[in-house]
Amino acid sequence: MRMTLQFLGATEEVTGSCHLLTVEHERLLLDCGLIQGGKADELRNHDPFAFEPASLAAVVLSHAHIDHSGRLPLLVKAGFTGPIYTHKATVDLCAIMLKDAAMLQSRETDRQNKKRAKHDLDPLEPLFTVEDAEQAISQFVALEYGQVMQVIPHVDICLSDAGHILGSALVELWIGEGKAQKKVVFSGDLGRAGMPILRDPTRVSTADLVVMESTYGNRFHRSWTDTLIELKGIFAKAVTESRGNILLPAFSVGRAQELMYLFYLYAKEWDMARWKICLDSPMAIEATEVYIKHYALMDEEFKRFARKHPGQHPLHENIEFIRTTDESMALNDIHQGLIIIAGSGMCNGGRIRCHLEHNLWRPECDVIICGYQALGTPGRALVDGAEELTIRGNRIKVAANIHTVGGLSAHADQAELLRWYHHFEEQPPVILVHGESEAQQGLVEVLKQDPKTKPKQVAIATRGDCLDLNALPKLVWIPG
């Protein structure tokens, strides 16, 4: 029985997750994510798929973040008609996020077409439309954690909590039959143990192959205790010295809700009553309601805390929700005492761009970077010490205080990735995806040197690599 796994996205980069499983004549796609970064990166989303979308029997989606789900409407537009299997909370989040992504595509296309019209150039079409997104959403099939499902002939899957965002899943796949059956575990994006709101990542004990993310494969996050101390210090200094506003570029799903919970949990200790705290993101507001709906998926500490305060949901307290554009623009008239949580998390779109334009040049303001910043994004430029940013054609001097708080990351760091892998029996071979080259090389070295993991095989997937699953545990690459 022919069984291959081809790596077509998030190879030596952290966006565009996409992996193609072929079993005999059936095809299954793991994730179908949007490529993010600079303009050149985003243009790659217009390239045709490396396979015929109509030939796919099904898709399995690890979680809702756009770099894992964002090309699903395009896949449907190109002819895919099969089911999209994912966790039930991811269905609810994608119903928000994919429509939002479609609206952003349409807006950006309209903006470009106005410029093209001045030069008598033909108009462009958006990558996909709201109708495409709605069609994709109609093809979702909701699963529970722990539910075993046959998704194509000779392939069963089971989703387990990855602890990254609400509904995030690592995927166990049983491929083939009888003694020739192989088990592949796809980590999706792995979260971190002990983080607020969500449960810890599920530990898996058996696999013939582990396909593992490596976003922070060469880095260690600051401890949770030290991170809380760092945040408290930033807020205290902003009150006594900076005396301006604080901007928090945040992913609308996951990071925004985590920040809201922290502001509620440490309201007194951090003296948050001094601040007007605003969530300026319609999508994050909708996502927050999904988090509240799926209360049963939260960790025990969060549920216990909420039970002690009936009628006060931690994600509704002390936060002003900013829904309309006029409300958002009005925030630019406030020059101190304001904390704004807004998307996008990498500063390459959304309302945070407007707030950066009005605050970045002011030395009394602070910007807290609290999530991964892909190469080519404005957020990465700020982390790397850029002296100015171009926003809506205007060059904005970077005079605000820039803080990079890595301890808030929703991705496992090197030590956490190793600990998760250590729970596998007999140390199966590992293929690394979803990481930049430097991070992946760092993780390869520690995996090879770690006495608990060596001398098993470790490889870094490059785009187009195709693995013969029949040969496992030996990694044998074949023409795609």
XYZ file of C-alpha atoms in Angstrom:
480
model
C 0.000 0.000 0.000
C 1.463 3.341 -1.053
C 1.664 5.746 1.898
C 3.484 9.076 1.586
C 3.582 12.381 3.448
C 4.620 15.476 1.513
C 5.552 18.776 3.150
C 4.176 21.752 1.227
C 4.083 24.616 3.728
C 5.585 25.939 6.978
C 8.881 24.447 5.805
C 11.827 26.462 7.148
C 9.326 29.208 7.961
C 6.523 29.644 10.471
C 3.456 30.277 8.326
C 1.510 28.503 5.577
C 1.143 25.125 7.317
C 0.242 22.479 4.693
C 1.097 18.758 4.515
C -0.276 16.225 2.033
C -0.909 12.604 3.027
C -1.465 10.078 0.230
C -2.718 6.551 0.944
C -3.164 4.500 -2.227
C -5.289 6.839 -4.388
C -6.799 8.879 -1.527
C -5.430 12.256 -0.469
C -5.740 14.010 2.886
C -4.445 17.497 3.726
C -3.160 18.450 7.175
C -3.795 22.208 7.559
C -4.121 24.763 4.790
C -2.633 27.967 6.143
C -2.073 31.450 4.800
C 1.516 32.574 4.206
C 2.286 35.683 6.252
C 5.206 38.090 6.384
C 6.316 40.748 3.923
C 4.617 41.566 0.620
C 6.711 39.032 -1.300
C 5.709 36.291 1.143
C 2.026 37.149 0.970
C 2.073 37.152 -2.837
C 2.927 33.440 -2.670
C -0.647 32.815 -1.513
C -1.694 33.471 -5.119
C 0.471 30.614 -6.419
C -1.475 27.516 -7.475
C -1.582 24.618 -5.037
C 1.028 21.897 -5.557
C -1.849 19.412 -5.960
C -5.270 19.420 -7.553
C -7.702 20.613 -4.825
C -10.560 18.587 -6.309
C -8.498 15.435 -5.801
C -8.521 15.815 -2.009
C -10.861 13.544 -0.078
C -10.653 15.517 3.184
C -8.762 18.073 5.271
C -7.775 17.827 8.939
C -7.254 21.219 10.587
C -5.146 21.527 13.757
C -6.454 24.922 14.892
C -7.977 28.220 13.839
C -4.973 30.516 13.501
C -4.832 31.918 9.987
C -1.369 30.515 9.239
C -2.981 27.079 9.601
C -6.517 27.711 8.281
C -6.368 30.814 6.097
C -6.183 29.209 2.641
C -9.193 26.942 3.179
C -11.544 29.354 1.355
C -9.083 29.410 -1.552
C -8.941 25.617 -1.511
C -12.731 25.494 -1.762
C -12.726 28.150 -4.469
C -10.256 25.970 -6.429
C -12.534 22.925 -6.329
C -12.242 21.125 -2.981
C -15.661 19.810 -1.904
C -14.832 17.361 0.892
C -15.132 17.540 4.679
C -12.829 19.587 6.931
C -12.350 17.766 10.231
C -11.425 19.822 13.287
C -12.325 20.447 16.916
C -15.755 21.946 17.586
C -14.271 25.126 19.134
C -12.125 25.597 16.019
C -15.285 25.447 13.899
C -16.718 28.376 15.883
C -13.490 30.380 15.721
C -12.985 29.791 11.991
C -16.532 30.984 11.330
C -15.273 34.352 12.600
C -11.699 34.354 11.374
C -12.154 33.150 7.796
C -14.879 35.708 7.118
C -12.686 38.414 8.586
C -9.776 37.275 6.414
C -12.032 37.449 3.345
C -13.130 40.977 4.198
C -9.507 42.026 4.639
C -8.683 40.505 1.248
C -11.522 42.446 -0.386
C -10.526 45.706 1.302
C -6.889 45.357 0.308
C -7.866 44.505 -3.274
C -10.138 47.557 -3.470
C -7.281 49.733 -2.232
C -4.891 48.354 -4.839
C -7.463 48.655 -7.616
C -7.898 52.377 -6.930
C -4.183 52.818 -7.518
C -4.237 50.584 -10.604
C -7.143 52.521 -12.112
C -5.018 55.690 -12.102
C -2.521 53.895 -14.346
C -5.129 52.209 -16.579
C -4.219 48.772 -15.226
C -6.698 45.894 -15.113
C -8.360 45.401 -11.712
C -7.285 42.564 -9.435
C -9.527 39.974 -7.799
C -9.291 39.198 -4.077
C -7.635 35.937 -3.094
C -11.057 34.740 -1.895
C -14.412 36.226 -0.952
C -16.781 36.062 2.001
C -18.850 33.610 -0.038
C -15.804 31.362 -0.418
C -15.226 31.543 3.337
C -18.858 30.695 4.065
C -18.680 27.708 1.729
C -15.532 26.482 3.471
C -17.209 26.851 6.871
C -20.178 24.799 5.626
C -17.788 21.894 4.972
C -16.474 21.740 8.547
C -17.100 18.598 10.587
C -16.850 19.181 14.344
C -15.013 16.648 16.506
C -14.421 16.266 20.230
C -11.038 15.674 21.809
C -10.464 11.939 22.118
C -12.916 11.005 19.362
C -11.504 8.492 16.873
C -12.758 9.055 13.333
C -12.016 7.412 9.987
C -11.445 10.346 7.639
C -10.444 8.447 4.486
C -10.056 4.701 3.851
C -7.168 3.278 5.924
C -6.724 6.507 7.941
C -8.155 7.076 11.422
C -7.475 10.239 13.408
C -7.852 11.426 16.978
C -7.521 15.031 18.182
C -6.026 15.876 21.580
C -5.652 19.236 23.302
C -2.455 21.004 22.178
C -2.836 23.798 24.759
C -2.009 26.530 22.216
C -5.344 28.319 21.716
C -8.939 27.305 22.299
C -9.670 24.170 20.251
C -6.058 23.660 19.185
C -5.229 20.037 18.554
C -2.354 17.699 18.025
C -3.384 14.983 15.595
C -2.742 11.257 15.946
C -3.086 9.420 12.630
C -3.222 5.639 12.192
C -2.339 4.978 8.541
C -2.624 1.657 6.705
C -3.783 -1.620 8.149
C -2.559 -4.717 9.947
C 1.127 -5.083 10.726
C 1.982 -2.499 8.080
C -0.004 0.222 9.887
C 1.997 3.305 10.900
C 1.163 5.925 13.489
C 2.065 9.562 12.762
C 1.659 12.306 15.362
C 1.353 15.873 14.044
C 1.928 18.378 16.846
C 0.176 21.323 15.193
C 1.249 24.278 17.355
C 2.185 23.126 20.851
C 1.294 25.294 23.805
C 2.990 25.529 27.168
C 2.354 23.891 30.504
C 1.139 26.100 33.341
C -0.179 28.944 31.205
C -3.430 30.707 32.122
C -6.881 29.748 30.821
C -6.006 26.655 28.754
C -5.104 23.120 29.756
C -1.573 21.801 29.318
C -0.608 20.090 26.028
C -1.562 16.418 25.879
C 1.270 13.937 26.220
C 1.367 11.109 23.684
C 3.343 7.933 24.294
C 3.489 6.089 20.964
C 4.305 6.998 17.369
C 6.253 5.752 14.374
C 6.884 9.374 13.327
C 6.520 12.759 15.021
C 5.986 15.854 12.862
C 6.783 18.642 15.298
C 6.641 22.403 15.245
C 9.868 24.272 16.047
C 8.954 27.957 16.301
C 11.142 28.484 19.370
C 13.433 25.519 18.828
C 16.545 27.484 19.803
C 15.116 29.716 22.539
C 13.952 29.619 26.139
C 11.051 31.683 27.413
C 11.271 33.664 30.603
C 9.544 31.899 33.486
C 5.907 32.718 34.164
C 6.796 34.291 37.522
C 9.471 36.499 35.952
C 7.088 37.439 33.133
C 4.480 38.685 35.602
C 7.150 40.701 37.422
C 8.293 42.158 34.085
C 4.767 43.218 33.115
C 4.135 44.762 36.517
C 7.350 46.758 36.125
C 6.398 48.026 32.669
C 3.004 49.247 33.893
C 4.476 50.860 37.024
C 7.176 52.675 35.045
C 4.608 53.826 32.486
C 2.650 55.495 35.310
C 5.581 57.135 37.105
C 7.946 57.930 34.241
C 6.593 57.502 30.714
C 3.092 58.841 31.420
C 1.756 57.899 27.999
C -0.286 55.097 26.445
C 0.548 51.405 26.177
C -0.093 49.467 22.965
C -0.347 45.675 22.950
C -0.397 44.210 19.420
C -2.140 40.877 20.024
C -3.475 37.943 18.066
C -7.260 38.145 18.235
C -7.552 34.502 19.236
C -5.531 33.385 22.226
C -3.267 36.274 23.156
C -6.030 38.864 23.484
C -8.041 36.653 25.858
C -4.940 35.796 27.891
C -4.136 39.488 28.378
C -7.714 40.255 29.403
C -7.596 37.487 32.001
C -4.283 38.748 33.398
C -5.626 42.290 33.714
C -8.535 40.890 35.702
C -6.442 38.508 37.790
C -3.811 41.112 38.744
C -5.988 44.209 38.725
C -5.037 45.252 42.257
C -1.416 44.121 42.224
C -0.703 45.947 38.959
C -2.834 48.962 39.933
C -4.891 48.610 36.755
C -7.569 50.990 38.050
C -5.284 53.801 36.858
C -5.783 52.688 33.270
C -8.563 52.697 30.725
C -8.187 49.260 29.117
C -9.676 48.761 25.647
C -9.984 45.706 23.447
C -10.039 47.362 20.028
C -10.770 44.412 17.754
C -14.216 43.281 16.609
C -12.796 39.853 15.792
C -11.184 39.495 19.227
C -14.483 40.494 20.837
C -16.310 37.781 18.891
C -13.564 35.274 19.695
C -13.910 36.113 23.387
C -17.559 35.087 23.250
C -16.468 31.754 21.741
C -14.019 31.296 24.624
C -16.847 31.917 27.085
C -19.116 29.471 25.247
C -16.502 26.707 25.484
C -15.927 27.204 29.195
C -15.567 23.422 29.735
C -12.259 23.439 27.809
C -10.552 25.832 30.235
C -8.046 24.668 32.826
C -9.176 23.860 36.363
C -7.626 26.994 37.863
C -9.611 29.238 35.525
C -12.861 27.372 36.196
C -12.244 27.362 39.948
C -11.532 31.101 39.917
C -14.692 31.799 37.942
C -16.823 29.678 40.286
C -15.697 31.795 43.240
C -16.962 34.935 41.502
C -20.446 34.081 40.144
C -21.811 36.663 37.753
C -18.341 38.061 37.024
C -16.721 36.405 34.055
C -12.965 37.120 33.997
C -13.051 37.890 30.270
C -15.772 40.526 30.664
C -14.442 42.519 33.612
C -12.427 45.764 33.542
C -12.265 45.840 29.718
C -14.032 48.241 27.366
C -14.938 46.607 24.053
C -14.338 48.916 21.069
C -16.502 47.796 18.174
C -16.945 50.628 15.677
C -14.371 52.480 13.612
C -15.480 55.806 15.120
C -14.925 54.450 18.631
C -11.491 53.243 17.617
C -10.516 56.580 16.070
C -11.671 58.409 19.198
C -8.971 56.604 21.184
C -6.360 58.594 19.265
C -7.478 61.714 21.134
C -6.379 60.138 24.436
C -2.699 60.750 25.114
C -2.121 59.022 28.445
C -3.570 56.412 30.763
C -4.785 54.180 27.946
C -3.988 50.506 27.299
C -5.027 49.291 23.846
C -5.131 45.604 22.926
C -5.557 45.369 19.152
C -4.711 43.206 16.163
C -2.965 42.229 14.161
C -0.458 40.520 16.402
C 2.419 41.112 13.955
C 1.395 44.750 13.285
C 0.893 44.044 9.575
C -2.816 44.889 9.505
C -5.796 45.752 11.653
C -6.449 48.655 13.982
C -3.099 48.456 15.731
C -1.584 50.129 12.658
C -3.604 53.280 13.275
C -2.687 53.322 16.955
C 0.996 52.861 16.132
C 0.763 55.777 13.720
C -0.556 57.999 16.536
C 1.654 56.742 19.366
C 4.866 55.192 18.037
C 6.611 58.546 17.579
C 5.846 59.617 21.167
C 8.673 58.831 23.683
C 6.176 58.754 26.544
C 4.393 55.713 25.042
C 5.151 52.000 25.355
C 4.652 49.104 22.943
C 4.647 45.592 24.372
C 5.414 42.877 21.814
C 4.039 39.658 23.291
C 3.876 37.155 20.434
C 5.908 35.658 17.613
C 6.863 38.111 14.853
C 7.517 36.569 11.447
C 10.310 37.812 9.220
C 9.233 40.738 7.075
C 6.498 41.970 9.419
C 6.432 45.415 11.082
C 6.347 43.705 14.476
C 9.600 41.900 13.669
C 11.116 45.230 12.599
C 10.243 46.728 15.999
C 11.747 43.738 17.818
C 14.901 44.068 15.722
C 15.290 47.768 16.631
C 13.887 49.600 13.603
C 14.226 53.366 13.872
C 11.111 54.005 11.781
C 8.092 52.230 10.283
C 6.117 53.084 7.175
C 2.403 53.109 7.967
C -0.132 53.997 5.266
C 2.640 55.610 3.253
C 3.899 57.733 6.167
C 7.283 57.253 7.778
C 6.807 57.104 11.542
C 9.790 57.551 13.855
C 10.110 54.884 16.560
C 10.494 56.874 19.765
C 8.216 54.827 22.025
C 9.659 52.286 24.440
C 9.581 48.834 22.814
C 9.327 45.830 25.146
C 9.577 42.218 23.973
C 7.875 39.979 26.537
C 8.614 36.464 25.311
C 7.186 34.813 28.409
C 3.659 35.363 27.096
C 4.256 33.210 24.035
C 1.672 30.511 23.329
C 4.358 28.333 21.684
C 6.491 25.832 23.563
C 10.154 26.801 23.831
C 13.097 24.446 23.314
C 12.921 22.893 26.776
C 9.152 22.424 26.554
C 9.399 20.839 23.112
C 11.970 18.404 24.461
C 9.836 17.558 27.494
C 6.832 16.865 25.265
C 8.905 14.635 22.988
C 10.404 12.729 25.929
C 7.022 11.150 26.644
C 7.207 9.102 23.453
C 8.354 5.565 23.980
C 11.319 4.339 21.919
C 12.078 7.842 20.637
C 10.475 7.814 17.162
C 12.072 9.808 14.322
C 11.228 13.509 14.188
C 10.591 15.841 11.262
C 10.610 19.537 12.094
C 8.194 22.006 10.512
C 6.875 25.474 11.400
C 10.149 27.151 12.292
C 12.809 29.375 10.800
C 16.090 27.694 9.873
C 18.093 28.958 12.843
C 15.468 27.762 15.324
C 15.236 24.383 13.637
C 18.990 23.846 13.554
C 19.154 24.621 17.255
C 16.471 22.048 18.023
C 18.122 19.422 15.799
C 21.343 19.746 17.779
C 19.730 19.303 21.196
C 17.588 16.394 19.977
C 20.704 14.628 18.703
C 22.723 15.330 21.832
C 20.010 14.721 24.434
C 20.692 11.320 26.079
C 16.947 10.651 26.176
C 16.515 11.123 22.423
C 19.694 10.214 20.579
C 20.554 8.502 18.309
C 17.103 8.609 16.624
C 16.740 10.352 13.285
C 15.862 14.040 13.116
C 15.203 15.902 9.874
C 14.119 19.368 8.820
C 11.407 19.359 6.163
C 12.006 21.440 3.065
C 9.255 22.381 0.650
C 8.244 19.481 -1.579
C 9.969 16.773 0.477
C 8.019 13.511 0.267
C 8.427 10.768 2.868
C 7.795 7.047 2.339
C 5.775 6.075 5.423
C 6.183 2.357 4.688
C 9.895 2.673 5.443
C 9.406 4.007 9.001
C 11.165 4.123 11.412
C 13.779 4.836 8.741
C 13.355 8.198 7.024
C 13.336 7.510 3.284
C 12.640 10.430 0.946
C 11.114 9.785 -2.473
C 10.220 11.970 -5.469
C 6.960 13.799 -4.715
